Amino acid sequence: MSFYILIVDDEPEVLELYQFMLESDNTYVVEYAKDGYEAVEKYKRMPTKPDIVIMDYRMPIKDGIEATKEILSQNLNAKIIFASADPTCKDLAMMVGAKDFIKKPFSMDILIGDIKKVLG
Amino acid sequence: MLLETLASEAAVALENASLFEREREAALQIEFLNDLMSHDINNLNQISLGYLELLRNLGLTEKQRMFAEKALNSVKSSAQLVENVKKLQKLKGGEIKLEKLNLKDILLEVIPEISHRADKNVDVTFSPHDIWISGTPLLKDVFFNLMDNAIKYTLSHDVRIEVCVQELDDSIRVCIKDWGSGIPDEMKTKIFDRFERIGKGVKGSGLGLYIVKMIVTKLSGKIWVEDNPEGGSVFCVEFPGVAK
């Protein structure tokens, strides 16, 4: 069984890294968006919704908080994990409905462990 | 004469206001740059850390694996340094907001985090019970740094740490005892100064205990180190208690 993950980050190197990290496990199929706006639009068009969204905070056009609110307004059951180098957004992220927060830099074990925890 | 005095005082006041404004602008600028720098450096650290971990899992030779581990540790130290600089800025920036906290919860958060290490076998002894103090979540950094130091300065693979919490008449004392290499007498007060390190063989920015002391001082507490009679050190911090 594989899980479908949407990764949202404005840094192409980070997107590529997450893809390698998650696909090395053979359990995850990865899709990505390079800012909050693209994430919301992509989520809207996805016929099968992702099991987890990994969301950055500071991004151009639309930040992670706004994107989280909009994705949750489309689907209240969406599971969003915040992954940011800015820990000051943690409380706000959790308040708007993120399931968890991981602070960059984190190791692969932390990311995969957190995804498994949120997936239950 | 009176007019001249008033004019002169007004000029001094204007000069002071301008200096104050420039100082405020400089502080805001530093805060902005520090925030930007730490965010961007940690994003870069994320990329290095992630790829080094992927590399390490590729079935390397022992020597290649050792090189990858060294690079990984260096990235982790860089992330720690960024964190420390941010904390220093926060501590120097003003007063800490105090809140009623249970010391037991803070210690129970730190102990599993510090014990879970791939490189050493860490055994922490602690008998948890509720103790309320007037503190800040930054206390987690105090205990994390003190226990991390105990691990760094215990050269053997097996590390033993004992955490002892005492309720005194009007204060709370927490002592962290280790059986490591100990602190020479001439270093016992200096180690809390900026950039001082106990031994040259141990990596670090020399900011850890300095930050610990700043947090403790902001909480009107005190910190000191004693010898463990069985070998090693005992770091003690004491804070004012709060009514139960």
PDB file of N, CA, C and O in Angstrom, chain A residues 11 13-14 16-17 20-21 24 58 85-87 103-108, chain B residues 35-36 38-39 42-43 45-47 49-51 53-54 57 79 83 86:
ATOM      1  N   GLU A  11      11.287  26.319  -2.147  1.00  0.00           N
ATOM      2  CA  GLU A  11      12.697  26.062  -2.442  1.00  0.00           C
ATOM      3  C   GLU A  11      12.800  24.774  -3.272  1.00  0.00           C
ATOM      4  O   GLU A  11      12.557  23.678  -2.745  1.00  0.00           O
ATOM      5  N   GLU A  13      15.201  22.974  -4.271  1.00  0.00           N
ATOM      6  CA  GLU A  13      16.125  21.966  -3.711  1.00  0.00           C
ATOM      7  C   GLU A  13      15.476  21.186  -2.572  1.00  0.00           C
ATOM      8  O   GLU A  13      15.735  20.003  -2.384  1.00  0.00           O
ATOM      9  N   VAL A  14      14.649  21.886  -1.787  1.00  0.00           N
ATOM     10  CA  VAL A  14      13.973  21.224  -0.666  1.00  0.00           C
ATOM     11  C   VAL A  14      12.900  20.265  -1.196  1.00  0.00           C
ATOM     12  O   VAL A  14      12.774  19.133  -0.709  1.00  0.00           O
ATOM     13  N   GLU A  16      12.890  18.730  -4.030  1.00  0.00           N
ATOM     14  CA  GLU A  16      13.570  17.561  -4.603  1.00  0.00           C
ATOM     15  C   GLU A  16      14.072  16.621  -3.500  1.00  0.00           C
ATOM     16  O   GLU A  16      13.959  15.407  -3.597  1.00  0.00           O
ATOM     17  N   LEU A  17      14.602  17.241  -2.432  1.00  0.00           N
ATOM     18  CA  LEU A  17      15.110  16.440  -1.312  1.00  0.00           C
ATOM     19  C   LEU A  17      13.988  15.622  -0.677  1.00  0.00           C
ATOM     20  O   LEU A  17      14.144  14.425  -0.428  1.00  0.00           O
ATOM     21  N   PHE A  20      13.194  12.656  -2.725  1.00  0.00           N
ATOM     22  CA  PHE A  20      14.174  11.563  -2.554  1.00  0.00           C
ATOM     23  C   PHE A  20      13.976  10.871  -1.200  1.00  0.00           C
ATOM     24  O   PHE A  20      14.034   9.659  -1.097  1.00  0.00           O
ATOM     25  N   MET A  21      13.773  11.689  -0.161  1.00  0.00           N
ATOM     26  CA  MET A  21      13.629  11.137   1.198  1.00  0.00           C
ATOM     27  C   MET A  21      12.435  10.185   1.266  1.00  0.00           C
ATOM     28  O   MET A  21      12.534   9.083   1.777  1.00  0.00           O
ATOM     29  N   SER A  24      12.536   7.049  -1.193  1.00  0.00           N
ATOM     30  CA  SER A  24      13.523   6.018  -0.833  1.00  0.00           C
ATOM     31  C   SER A  24      12.841   4.944   0.021  1.00  0.00           C
ATOM     32  O   SER A  24      13.333   3.847   0.171  1.00  0.00           O
ATOM     33  N   ARG A  58       6.902  30.207   5.064  1.00  0.00           N
ATOM     34  CA  ARG A  58       7.222  31.427   4.296  1.00  0.00           C
ATOM     35  C   ARG A  58       7.337  31.098   2.810  1.00  0.00           C
ATOM     36  O   ARG A  58       8.292  30.446   2.389  1.00  0.00           O
ATOM     37  N   ALA A  85      11.477  26.396   8.810  1.00  0.00           N
ATOM     38  CA  ALA A  85      12.684  26.809   9.546  1.00  0.00           C
ATOM     39  C   ALA A  85      12.348  27.928  10.525  1.00  0.00           C
ATOM     40  O   ALA A  85      13.212  28.394  11.257  1.00  0.00           O
ATOM     41  N   ASP A  86      11.091  28.350  10.536  1.00  0.00           N
ATOM     42  CA  ASP A  86      10.669  29.437  11.420  1.00  0.00           C
ATOM     43  C   ASP A  86       9.725  28.904  12.496  1.00  0.00           C
ATOM     44  O   ASP A  86       8.525  28.728  12.264  1.00  0.00           O
ATOM     45  N   PRO A  87      10.261  28.622  13.702  1.00  0.00           N
ATOM     46  CA  PRO A  87       9.411  28.004  14.732  1.00  0.00           C
ATOM     47  C   PRO A  87       8.357  28.957  15.299  1.00  0.00           C
ATOM     48  O   PRO A  87       7.447  28.526  15.984  1.00  0.00           O
ATOM     49  N   LYS A 103      10.415  21.237  12.773  1.00  0.00           N
ATOM     50  CA  LYS A 103      11.285  22.388  12.523  1.00  0.00           C
ATOM     51  C   LYS A 103      12.480  21.971  11.678  1.00  0.00           C
ATOM     52  O   LYS A 103      13.155  20.995  11.988  1.00  0.00           O
ATOM     53  N   LYS A 104      12.704  22.726  10.602  1.00  0.00           N
ATOM     54  CA  LYS A 104      13.888  22.488   9.772  1.00  0.00           C
ATOM     55  C   LYS A 104      15.122  22.996  10.506  1.00  0.00           C
ATOM     56  O   LYS A 104      15.035  24.061  11.123  1.00  0.00           O
ATOM     57  N   PRO A 105      16.250  22.335  10.444  1.00  0.00           N
ATOM     58  CA  PRO A 105      16.476  21.105   9.701  1.00  0.00           C
ATOM     59  C   PRO A 105      16.070  19.882  10.525  1.00  0.00           C
ATOM     60  O   PRO A 105      16.284  19.848  11.723  1.00  0.00           O
ATOM     61  N   PHE A 106      15.481  18.887   9.846  1.00  0.00           N
ATOM     62  CA  PHE A 106      15.107  17.652  10.540  1.00  0.00           C
ATOM     63  C   PHE A 106      15.651  16.466   9.757  1.00  0.00           C
ATOM     64  O   PHE A 106      15.951  16.571   8.569  1.00  0.00           O
ATOM     65  N   SER A 107      15.773  15.340  10.452  1.00  0.00           N
ATOM     66  CA  SER A 107      16.309  14.164   9.755  1.00  0.00           C
ATOM     67  C   SER A 107      15.156  13.384   9.136  1.00  0.00           C
ATOM     68  O   SER A 107      13.990  13.576   9.480  1.00  0.00           O
ATOM     69  N   MET A 108      15.515  12.488   8.245  1.00  0.00           N
ATOM     70  CA  MET A 108      14.556  11.677   7.513  1.00  0.00           C
ATOM     71  C   MET A 108      13.653  10.886   8.469  1.00  0.00           C
ATOM     72  O   MET A 108      12.452  10.769   8.245  1.00  0.00           O
TER      73      MET A 108
ATOM     74  N   ASP B  35      16.669  37.128  11.851  1.00  0.00           N
ATOM     75  CA  ASP B  35      15.542  36.268  11.495  1.00  0.00           C
ATOM     76  C   ASP B  35      15.709  35.702  10.080  1.00  0.00           C
ATOM     77  O   ASP B  35      15.583  34.511   9.841  1.00  0.00           O
ATOM     78  N   LEU B  36      16.062  36.603   9.168  1.00  0.00           N
ATOM     79  CA  LEU B  36      16.238  36.205   7.774  1.00  0.00           C
ATOM     80  C   LEU B  36      17.378  35.196   7.635  1.00  0.00           C
ATOM     81  O   LEU B  36      17.255  34.165   6.986  1.00  0.00           O
ATOM     82  N   SER B  38      18.773  33.246  10.003  1.00  0.00           N
ATOM     83  CA  SER B  38      18.563  31.945  10.635  1.00  0.00           C
ATOM     84  C   SER B  38      17.584  31.102   9.809  1.00  0.00           C
ATOM     85  O   SER B  38      17.776  29.895   9.661  1.00  0.00           O
ATOM     86  N   HIS B  39      16.569  31.735   9.241  1.00  0.00           N
ATOM     87  CA  HIS B  39      15.606  31.000   8.423  1.00  0.00           C
ATOM     88  C   HIS B  39      16.288  30.422   7.185  1.00  0.00           C
ATOM     89  O   HIS B  39      16.165  29.237   6.878  1.00  0.00           O
ATOM     90  N   ASN B  42      18.933  27.720   7.995  1.00  0.00           N
ATOM     91  CA  ASN B  42      18.327  26.436   8.360  1.00  0.00           C
ATOM     92  C   ASN B  42      17.703  25.728   7.163  1.00  0.00           C
ATOM     93  O   ASN B  42      17.651  24.504   7.131  1.00  0.00           O
ATOM     94  N   ASN B  43      17.242  26.492   6.177  1.00  0.00           N
ATOM     95  CA  ASN B  43      16.770  25.850   4.945  1.00  0.00           C
ATOM     96  C   ASN B  43      17.934  25.175   4.232  1.00  0.00           C
ATOM     97  O   ASN B  43      17.811  24.056   3.726  1.00  0.00           O
ATOM     98  N   ASN B  45      20.693  24.189   5.716  1.00  0.00           N
ATOM     99  CA  ASN B  45      21.080  23.059   6.575  1.00  0.00           C
ATOM    100  C   ASN B  45      20.189  21.849   6.302  1.00  0.00           C
ATOM    101  O   ASN B  45      20.638  20.708   6.334  1.00  0.00           O
ATOM    102  N   GLN B  46      18.908  22.121   6.042  1.00  0.00           N
ATOM    103  CA  GLN B  46      17.968  21.031   5.749  1.00  0.00           C
ATOM    104  C   GLN B  46      18.419  20.250   4.512  1.00  0.00           C
ATOM    105  O   GLN B  46      18.419  19.021   4.503  1.00  0.00           O
ATOM    106  N   ILE B  47      18.836  20.993   3.487  1.00  0.00           N
ATOM    107  CA  ILE B  47      19.248  20.340   2.236  1.00  0.00           C
ATOM    108  C   ILE B  47      20.506  19.494   2.477  1.00  0.00           C
ATOM    109  O   ILE B  47      20.565  18.321   2.096  1.00  0.00           O
ATOM    110  N   LEU B  49      21.695  18.297   5.358  1.00  0.00           N
ATOM    111  CA  LEU B  49      21.399  17.197   6.283  1.00  0.00           C
ATOM    112  C   LEU B  49      20.677  16.052   5.555  1.00  0.00           C
ATOM    113  O   LEU B  49      21.057  14.885   5.677  1.00  0.00           O
ATOM    114  N   GLY B  50      19.668  16.411   4.771  1.00  0.00           N
ATOM    115  CA  GLY B  50      18.876  15.407   4.063  1.00  0.00           C
ATOM    116  C   GLY B  50      19.714  14.595   3.093  1.00  0.00           C
ATOM    117  O   GLY B  50      19.665  13.360   3.086  1.00  0.00           O
ATOM    118  N   TYR B  51      20.528  15.286   2.269  1.00  0.00           N
ATOM    119  CA  TYR B  51      21.330  14.558   1.273  1.00  0.00           C
ATOM    120  C   TYR B  51      22.433  13.726   1.930  1.00  0.00           C
ATOM    121  O   TYR B  51      22.761  12.640   1.471  1.00  0.00           O
ATOM    122  N   GLU B  53      22.198  12.272   4.808  1.00  0.00           N
ATOM    123  CA  GLU B  53      21.534  11.071   5.345  1.00  0.00           C
ATOM    124  C   GLU B  53      21.258  10.072   4.222  1.00  0.00           C
ATOM    125  O   GLU B  53      21.456   8.872   4.394  1.00  0.00           O
ATOM    126  N   LEU B  54      20.810  10.598   3.078  1.00  0.00           N
ATOM    127  CA  LEU B  54      20.549   9.706   1.940  1.00  0.00           C
ATOM    128  C   LEU B  54      21.846   9.031   1.494  1.00  0.00           C
ATOM    129  O   LEU B  54      21.879   7.848   1.195  1.00  0.00           O
ATOM    130  N   ASN B  57      22.999   6.210   3.691  1.00  0.00           N
ATOM    131  CA  ASN B  57      22.235   4.960   3.568  1.00  0.00           C
ATOM    132  C   ASN B  57      22.550   4.182   2.286  1.00  0.00           C
ATOM    133  O   ASN B  57      21.867   3.224   1.963  1.00  0.00           O
ATOM    134  N   ALA B  79      23.190  24.113  12.810  1.00  0.00           N
ATOM    135  CA  ALA B  79      21.785  24.394  13.162  1.00  0.00           C
ATOM    136  C   ALA B  79      21.676  24.805  14.629  1.00  0.00           C
ATOM    137  O   ALA B  79      20.922  25.712  14.983  1.00  0.00           O
ATOM    138  N   GLU B  83      20.355  28.374  16.332  1.00  0.00           N
ATOM    139  CA  GLU B  83      19.375  28.420  17.425  1.00  0.00           C
ATOM    140  C   GLU B  83      19.900  29.249  18.594  1.00  0.00           C
ATOM    141  O   GLU B  83      19.182  30.066  19.171  1.00  0.00           O
ATOM    142  N   LYS B  86      19.821  32.943  17.989  1.00  0.00           N
ATOM    143  CA  LYS B  86      18.454  33.463  18.098  1.00  0.00           C
ATOM    144  C   LYS B  86      18.035  33.611  19.560  1.00  0.00           C
ATOM    145  O   LYS B  86      17.416  34.593  19.950  1.00  0.00           O
TER     146      LYS B  86
END
